[in-house]
Short mmCIF file of C-alpha atoms and ligand atoms in Angstrom, two decimals:
data_model
loop_
_atom_site.label_atom_id
_atom_site.label_comp_id
_atom_site.label_asym_id
_atom_site.label_seq_id
_atom_site.Cartn_x
_atom_site.Cartn_y
_atom_site.Cartn_z
CA MET A 193 82.96 114.00 76.79
CA THR A 194 86.57 113.63 74.31
CA TYR A 195 88.92 116.19 74.71
CA PRO A 196 90.59 117.06 71.54
CA ARG A 197 94.68 115.99 71.04
CA ASN A 198 95.70 119.68 71.76
CA VAL A 199 94.21 119.34 75.14
CA MET A 200 94.86 115.49 75.88
CA ARG A 201 98.95 115.73 75.05
CA PRO A 202 99.75 119.16 77.69
CA SER A 203 97.98 116.84 80.64
CA GLN A 204 100.08 113.55 79.86
CA GLU A 205 102.75 116.18 80.32
CA TRP A 206 101.56 117.37 82.97
CA ARG A 207 101.33 114.07 84.80
CA ILE A 208 104.39 112.97 84.02
CA LEU A 209 105.71 116.59 85.24
CA LYS A 210 104.03 115.40 88.36
CA VAL A 211 105.63 112.04 89.27
CA LEU A 212 108.97 113.70 88.72
CA GLN A 213 108.64 115.91 91.40
CA THR A 214 108.47 113.16 93.78
CA PRO A 215 111.61 111.97 95.44
CA ALA A 216 113.58 110.53 93.63
CA PRO A 217 115.23 107.19 92.64
CA GLU A 218 111.79 105.72 93.14
CA ASN A 219 109.39 108.21 91.62
CA VAL A 220 107.04 106.73 94.03
CA GLN A 221 105.03 107.41 97.58
CA LEU A 222 106.40 105.14 99.50
CA CYS A 223 104.47 103.75 102.07
CA PRO A 224 105.65 105.18 104.93
CA ALA A 225 104.24 102.69 107.76
CA CYS A 226 106.27 99.65 105.76
CA PRO A 227 109.63 99.06 106.58
CA HIS A 228 112.79 100.67 104.33
CA PRO A 229 116.12 100.12 106.05
CA GLY A 230 117.96 103.30 105.92
CA LYS A 231 114.51 105.21 106.07
CA ASN A 232 112.54 103.90 108.94
CA LEU A 233 114.29 101.21 110.90
CA PRO A 234 116.72 101.67 113.41
CA GLU A 235 120.20 100.93 112.26
CA ASP A 236 120.38 97.99 114.04
CA TRP A 237 117.15 96.31 112.84
CA HIS A 238 119.15 93.35 111.25
CA ASP A 239 120.70 92.69 114.62
CA ALA A 240 117.36 92.41 116.92
CA PRO A 241 116.66 88.82 118.25
CA GLN A 242 115.17 86.07 115.83
CA ALA A 243 112.09 86.37 117.97
CA LYS A 244 111.41 89.99 117.10
CA HIS A 245 112.11 90.05 113.65
CA TRP A 246 108.26 90.02 112.90
CA LEU A 247 108.44 93.59 113.76
CA TYR A 248 110.93 94.04 110.33
CA ALA A 249 108.86 91.62 108.30
CA LEU A 250 107.56 92.91 104.89
CA PHE A 251 103.52 91.75 103.85
CA VAL A 252 103.04 92.32 100.13
CA ALA A 253 100.15 91.15 98.23
CA ILE A 254 99.17 89.79 94.83
CA ASN A 255 96.12 90.74 92.72
CA ALA A 256 94.58 91.43 89.25
CA ASN A 257 92.19 93.24 87.64
CA PHE A 258 90.31 92.62 84.61
CA ARG A 259 88.54 95.73 84.28
CA LEU A 260 91.65 97.71 83.60
CA LYS A 261 91.30 96.64 79.48
CA ARG A 262 92.91 97.95 77.06
CA ARG A 263 90.85 97.86 73.46
CA ASP A 264 93.72 97.10 70.58
CA VAL A 265 94.32 100.41 69.13
CA SER A 266 97.51 102.81 68.76
CA LYS A 267 100.53 101.13 69.14
CA ASP A 268 103.40 101.72 71.95
CA LYS A 269 106.03 103.22 68.85
CA VAL A 270 103.27 105.56 67.89
CA ASP A 271 101.89 106.04 71.70
CA PRO A 272 104.82 105.34 73.69
CA SER A 273 104.64 106.19 77.76
CA LEU A 274 106.61 109.17 78.56
CA GLY A 275 108.26 107.52 82.22
CA ASP A 276 108.03 104.08 80.72
CA GLY A 277 109.06 102.47 84.36
CA TRP A 278 109.41 105.29 86.40
CA ALA A 279 106.61 104.72 88.68
CA TYR A 280 103.83 101.76 89.55
CA PHE A 281 104.04 100.22 86.06
CA VAL A 282 106.62 97.88 85.11
CA LYS A 283 109.24 98.55 82.72
CA HIS A 284 107.31 97.73 79.54
CA LYS A 285 110.11 96.62 76.93
CA ASP A 286 111.44 94.53 79.06
CA TYR A 287 107.88 92.68 80.41
CA LYS A 288 106.85 92.08 77.25
CA THR A 289 109.38 90.42 76.02
CA TYR A 290 109.59 88.14 78.72
CA VAL A 291 106.45 87.23 78.96
CA LYS A 292 106.62 86.75 75.02
CA GLU A 293 109.34 84.82 75.55
CA HIS A 294 108.03 82.39 77.95
CA THR A 295 104.62 82.35 76.82
CA SER A 296 104.48 79.30 75.67
CA ALA A 297 104.79 77.51 79.47
CA VAL A 298 101.32 75.79 80.06
CA GLN A 299 100.30 76.62 83.59
CA GLU A 300 99.84 73.67 85.78
CA LYS A 301 96.19 72.45 86.74
CA SER A 302 95.28 73.34 90.48
CA THR A 303 95.39 71.17 92.76
CA CYS A 304 92.54 72.62 95.71
CA ALA A 305 89.58 73.87 94.83
CA SER A 306 88.67 74.76 90.67
CA HIS A 307 90.92 77.92 90.28
CA ASN A 308 89.26 79.90 87.76
CA ALA A 309 92.08 82.02 88.41
CA VAL A 310 94.64 78.93 87.75
CA ASN A 311 92.58 76.66 85.30
CA MET A 312 91.55 79.36 83.17
CA ALA A 313 94.19 82.08 82.87
CA ASP A 314 95.20 80.63 79.25
CA THR A 315 91.68 80.71 77.99
CA LYS A 316 90.66 84.01 78.81
CA SER A 317 89.41 85.78 75.87
CA ASN A 318 91.16 88.74 74.40
CA HIS A 319 89.16 89.22 71.15
CA GLY A 320 89.84 93.15 69.90
CA LEU A 321 91.72 93.72 73.60
CA ALA A 322 95.30 94.92 73.60
CA THR A 323 95.28 94.26 77.68
CA THR A 324 92.49 92.16 79.52
CA GLY A 325 93.64 93.81 82.40
CA VAL A 326 96.34 94.60 84.90
CA GLY A 327 98.10 92.53 87.78
CA THR A 328 99.76 94.63 91.28
CA ILE A 329 101.78 94.33 93.88
CA ASN A 330 100.31 96.04 96.78
CA CYS A 331 101.62 96.60 100.39
CA ALA A 332 99.11 94.29 102.42
CA ARG A 333 99.07 96.10 105.85
CA HIS A 334 98.21 99.62 104.64
CA ASN A 335 97.52 98.74 100.98
CA MET A 336 100.04 100.87 98.93
CA LYS A 337 100.89 100.05 95.28
CA ARG A 338 104.38 99.11 95.22
CA GLY A 339 107.34 100.95 92.47
CA ASN A 340 107.46 98.56 89.38
CA GLY A 341 104.75 96.38 90.67
CA VAL A 342 101.88 96.64 88.01
CA GLY A 343 101.86 95.15 84.69
CA ASP A 344 99.33 94.72 81.74
CA LEU A 345 97.47 90.83 80.82
CA GLN A 346 96.90 89.29 77.88
CA LYS A 347 95.09 87.27 78.82
CA GLY A 348 94.33 85.25 82.53
CA GLU A 349 95.64 85.74 85.40
CA ARG A 350 99.02 83.62 84.41
CA TYR A 351 102.16 82.56 86.81
CA VAL A 352 104.44 84.20 84.24
CA ASN A 353 102.91 87.75 84.25
CA MET A 354 102.18 87.80 88.11
CA ASP A 355 106.02 86.06 88.55
CA TYR A 356 107.74 89.21 87.00
CA LEU A 357 105.69 91.87 89.11
CA PHE A 358 106.63 89.96 92.00
CA PHE A 359 109.93 90.21 91.41
CA SER A 360 110.09 93.52 89.88
CA THR A 361 108.42 95.04 92.55
CA LEU A 362 111.08 93.53 95.39
CA ARG A 363 114.40 94.08 93.02
CA GLY A 364 117.10 94.91 95.66
CA ILE A 365 115.05 94.23 99.07
CA SER A 366 117.04 93.80 101.91
CA LEU A 367 114.26 92.82 104.57
CA ASP A 368 114.83 89.10 105.32
CA VAL A 369 110.94 88.46 106.65
CA LEU A 370 107.99 88.71 104.11
CA ASN A 371 104.84 87.27 103.74
CA ILE A 372 102.91 87.37 100.77
CA SER A 373 99.23 87.58 100.33
CA TYR A 374 97.67 85.68 97.40
CA ASP A 375 94.42 84.13 96.74
CA ILE A 376 95.80 81.35 94.73
CA ALA A 377 99.38 80.95 96.60
CA CYS A 378 98.38 77.22 97.59
CA GLN A 379 99.04 76.76 93.63
CA TRP A 380 100.97 79.69 93.05
CA HIS A 381 103.86 78.95 95.32
CA LYS A 382 105.07 75.58 94.14
CA LYS A 383 107.32 76.79 91.26
CA LEU A 384 107.82 80.10 91.78
CA TRP A 385 111.71 79.84 93.10
CA VAL A 386 112.48 77.30 89.62
CA CYS A 387 110.10 80.56 87.83
CA MET A 388 112.91 82.93 89.68
CA ASP A 389 115.76 81.48 87.75
CA SER A 390 114.23 82.35 84.05
CA LEU A 391 114.08 85.93 85.50
CA PRO A 392 117.11 88.36 85.15
CA SER A 393 119.64 88.07 88.33
CA VAL A 394 119.24 91.19 89.65
CA MET A 395 115.11 90.37 90.48
CA HIS A 396 116.31 87.65 91.84
CA LEU A 397 115.83 87.09 95.94
CA ASN A 398 117.98 85.30 98.44
CA HIS A 399 115.22 83.14 99.80
CA PRO A 400 117.28 80.62 101.33
CA ASN A 401 117.98 83.14 103.78
CA MET A 402 114.71 84.78 104.18
CA ALA A 403 111.44 83.97 105.99
CA ILE A 404 109.06 83.45 103.47
CA THR A 405 105.71 82.86 104.51
CA PHE A 406 102.57 82.41 102.08
CA PHE A 407 99.20 83.49 102.90
CA ILE A 408 95.71 83.48 101.55
CA PRO A 409 93.52 86.18 102.09
CA LYS A 410 91.24 85.33 104.85
CA PHE A 411 87.79 86.20 102.81
CA HIS A 412 89.49 83.59 100.15
CA LEU A 413 90.37 81.07 102.36
CA PRO A 414 87.40 79.39 102.79
CA ALA A 415 86.90 78.34 99.19
CA HIS A 416 89.91 76.35 99.36
CA ILE A 417 90.28 72.69 100.15
CA MET A 418 90.96 71.92 104.40
CA GLU A 419 94.94 71.51 104.00
CA CYS A 420 95.19 75.32 102.84
CA GLN A 421 92.80 76.54 105.29
CA THR A 422 95.31 75.61 108.45
CA ARG A 423 98.69 75.45 106.17
CA PHE A 424 97.78 79.54 104.56
CA SER A 425 95.60 80.91 107.78
CA TRP A 426 96.10 83.85 108.50
CA ASN A 427 94.91 83.14 111.64
CA LEU A 428 97.26 80.48 112.51
CA ILE A 429 100.43 81.75 112.22
CA PRO A 430 102.14 83.81 114.47
CA GLY A 431 104.03 87.50 113.89
CA VAL A 432 101.13 88.43 111.30
CA GLY A 433 98.64 90.38 113.89
CA ARG A 434 95.39 90.33 112.40
CA THR A 435 96.20 91.27 108.85
CA ASP A 436 93.56 89.77 106.43
CA GLY A 437 95.55 90.03 103.24
CA GLU A 438 92.41 91.36 101.21
CA ALA A 439 93.55 94.66 100.57
CA PRO A 440 94.22 95.30 96.56
CA GLU A 441 90.91 94.60 96.10
CA CYS A 442 89.60 97.44 98.54
CA GLY A 443 91.35 99.96 96.00
CA TRP A 444 89.98 98.58 93.26
CA ALA A 445 86.59 100.40 93.60
CA ASN A 446 88.71 103.78 93.24
CA ILE A 447 90.36 103.11 90.05
CA ASN A 448 87.53 101.31 88.65
CA PRO A 449 85.47 104.80 87.43
CA VAL A 450 88.34 105.46 85.41
CA THR A 451 88.23 102.04 83.56
CA LEU A 452 86.19 103.36 80.37
CA SER A 453 88.34 106.14 79.41
CA THR A 454 91.31 104.59 80.03
CA LYS A 455 89.98 101.16 78.16
CA GLU A 456 89.81 103.50 75.17
CA MET A 457 93.31 105.03 74.83
CA GLY A 458 96.88 104.36 72.97
CA PRO A 459 99.16 102.25 75.24
CA GLY A 460 101.43 105.44 75.89
CA ALA A 461 98.14 107.26 77.46
CA ARG A 462 97.01 104.54 79.42
CA TRP A 463 100.14 103.53 81.30
CA ASP A 464 100.60 107.36 82.56
CA THR A 465 97.22 107.95 83.09
CA LEU A 466 97.10 104.34 85.16
CA ASP A 467 100.36 105.28 87.15
CA ASP A 468 98.98 109.10 87.82
CA HIS A 469 95.97 107.57 89.93
CA PHE A 470 98.01 105.00 91.63
CA GLY A 471 100.11 108.33 92.73
CA ASP A 472 97.25 110.07 93.82
CA TRP A 473 95.90 106.74 95.86
CA ASN A 474 99.10 106.46 97.12
CA TRP A 475 99.81 110.22 98.37
CA LYS A 476 96.18 110.28 99.61
CA LYS A 477 97.33 107.00 101.63
CA VAL A 478 100.37 108.87 102.83
CA VAL A 479 98.17 111.95 104.48
CA GLN A 480 95.91 109.71 106.33
CA VAL A 481 98.06 107.37 107.46
CA GLY A 482 98.45 108.78 110.72
CA SER A 483 94.40 109.10 111.76
CA MET A 484 94.27 105.55 110.30
CA MET A 485 96.54 103.85 112.47
CA LEU A 486 95.72 106.01 115.63
CA HIS A 487 91.74 104.97 114.59
CA LYS A 488 93.62 101.23 114.50
CA VAL A 489 95.19 101.52 117.59
CA GLU A 490 91.77 102.74 119.43
CA GLU A 491 90.04 100.20 118.55
CA ALA A 492 92.17 97.41 118.90
CA LEU A 493 93.13 98.07 122.51
CA PRO A 494 90.55 97.81 124.28
CA GLU A 495 89.67 94.32 122.14
CA CYS A 496 93.05 93.23 122.83
CA ARG A 497 91.96 93.99 126.92
CA ALA A 498 89.02 91.79 126.34
CA CYS A 499 90.76 88.75 124.22
CA GLN A 500 93.20 88.91 127.30
CA GLU A 501 90.48 89.22 129.98
CA ASP A 502 89.11 85.85 128.57
CA LEU A 503 91.68 84.06 128.18
CA ARG A 504 92.54 84.69 131.70
CA GLU A 505 89.53 83.53 132.87
CA LEU A 506 89.57 79.71 130.50
CA GLU A 507 93.27 79.70 132.32
CA LEU A 508 91.32 79.66 135.86
CA VAL A 509 88.73 77.15 135.09
CA ILE A 510 91.36 75.13 133.41
CA ILE A 511 93.93 75.34 136.68
CA LEU A 512 91.30 74.77 139.03
CA GLU A 513 89.79 71.35 137.21
CA LYS A 514 93.26 70.41 135.97
CA PRO A 515 96.21 72.42 137.19
CA SER A 516 98.61 70.16 135.49
CA PHE A 517 96.96 70.55 131.86
CA LEU A 518 97.22 74.47 131.55
CA ALA A 519 101.15 73.88 131.99
CA GLU A 520 101.36 71.09 129.01
CA TRP A 521 98.48 72.79 126.62
CA LYS A 522 101.06 75.84 126.80
CA ILE A 523 104.17 73.65 125.41
CA GLN A 524 101.84 71.81 122.90
CA LEU A 525 100.88 75.11 121.63
CA GLU A 526 104.15 76.61 120.98
CA GLU A 527 105.56 73.68 119.48
CA TRP A 528 102.70 73.31 116.72
CA GLU A 529 103.15 77.48 116.17
CA GLN A 530 107.24 76.39 116.06
CA ASP A 531 106.40 73.94 113.41
ZN1 ZN B 1273 102.87 99.74 103.63
ZN1 ZN B 1274 94.32 76.04 98.31
#
């Protein structure tokens, strides 16, 4: 159904007024379960012993959606966003300028399995399209969109776009443990810090003083070479619980029904409409997070007890067979985890 222009304009204005009702300065629905110093962490969280720092880790997941296209109609000047950079999308002009200036950089081919996202990033057809999709950064454990972590793609999933979005959403964070999930993390992380230097200094992370770990989401990992399957596995690194890292994939089913209408919109109307839908998704998450966490705890506790019981039985068998082996085994395991 096509609405007349005198209905569409007020609806866009109404959406932006709703964004402004969200608590400033972020204008986004923050994830209440992720760590926010000064908001939901103890004052002395920074002084926690090293062994407890995993408690204050931020988990982010990176992904792209190629259904959220936009036809090449209208222009930014004719149809600007009414809230440019106020919520989930990045500030468009700065982002566009950066991508344009760095678009000639040739993307290194994958040395892992043949990843289309890496090798075909520059070849994806954009005929008749102003935007081929969006890249996003979510919180990986609760699947909420992060502020200033969404941006349009002009071709495939190029590093230049994803780097900007990643550093944009993490601007100003003061946490020191960061776990990053990305299905091409094994390739993308290699030149990440070199790329960071080409971004404005306000977007830089103090990475030498942070514990940053790269992961590949669990469903995607078996397609990688064996080296990646040990190095980037959520199953083999301590302090990350049972995270699967697949969060953004689960949210696309919610946003994809709007792709048919937003594909035909001018740039500003589309940005503001999508921002509104991302805000709605986050708001529903905020409302449900309490019952969701309770449900997870209720499922996890009996499973945890069952695993502890299995381990106890195994250790008992080892003690009966060869008592010294159990102590050796624990030392080896801890050494391997520390490495
Ligand atoms: Zn979260
Ligand atoms: Zn790999």
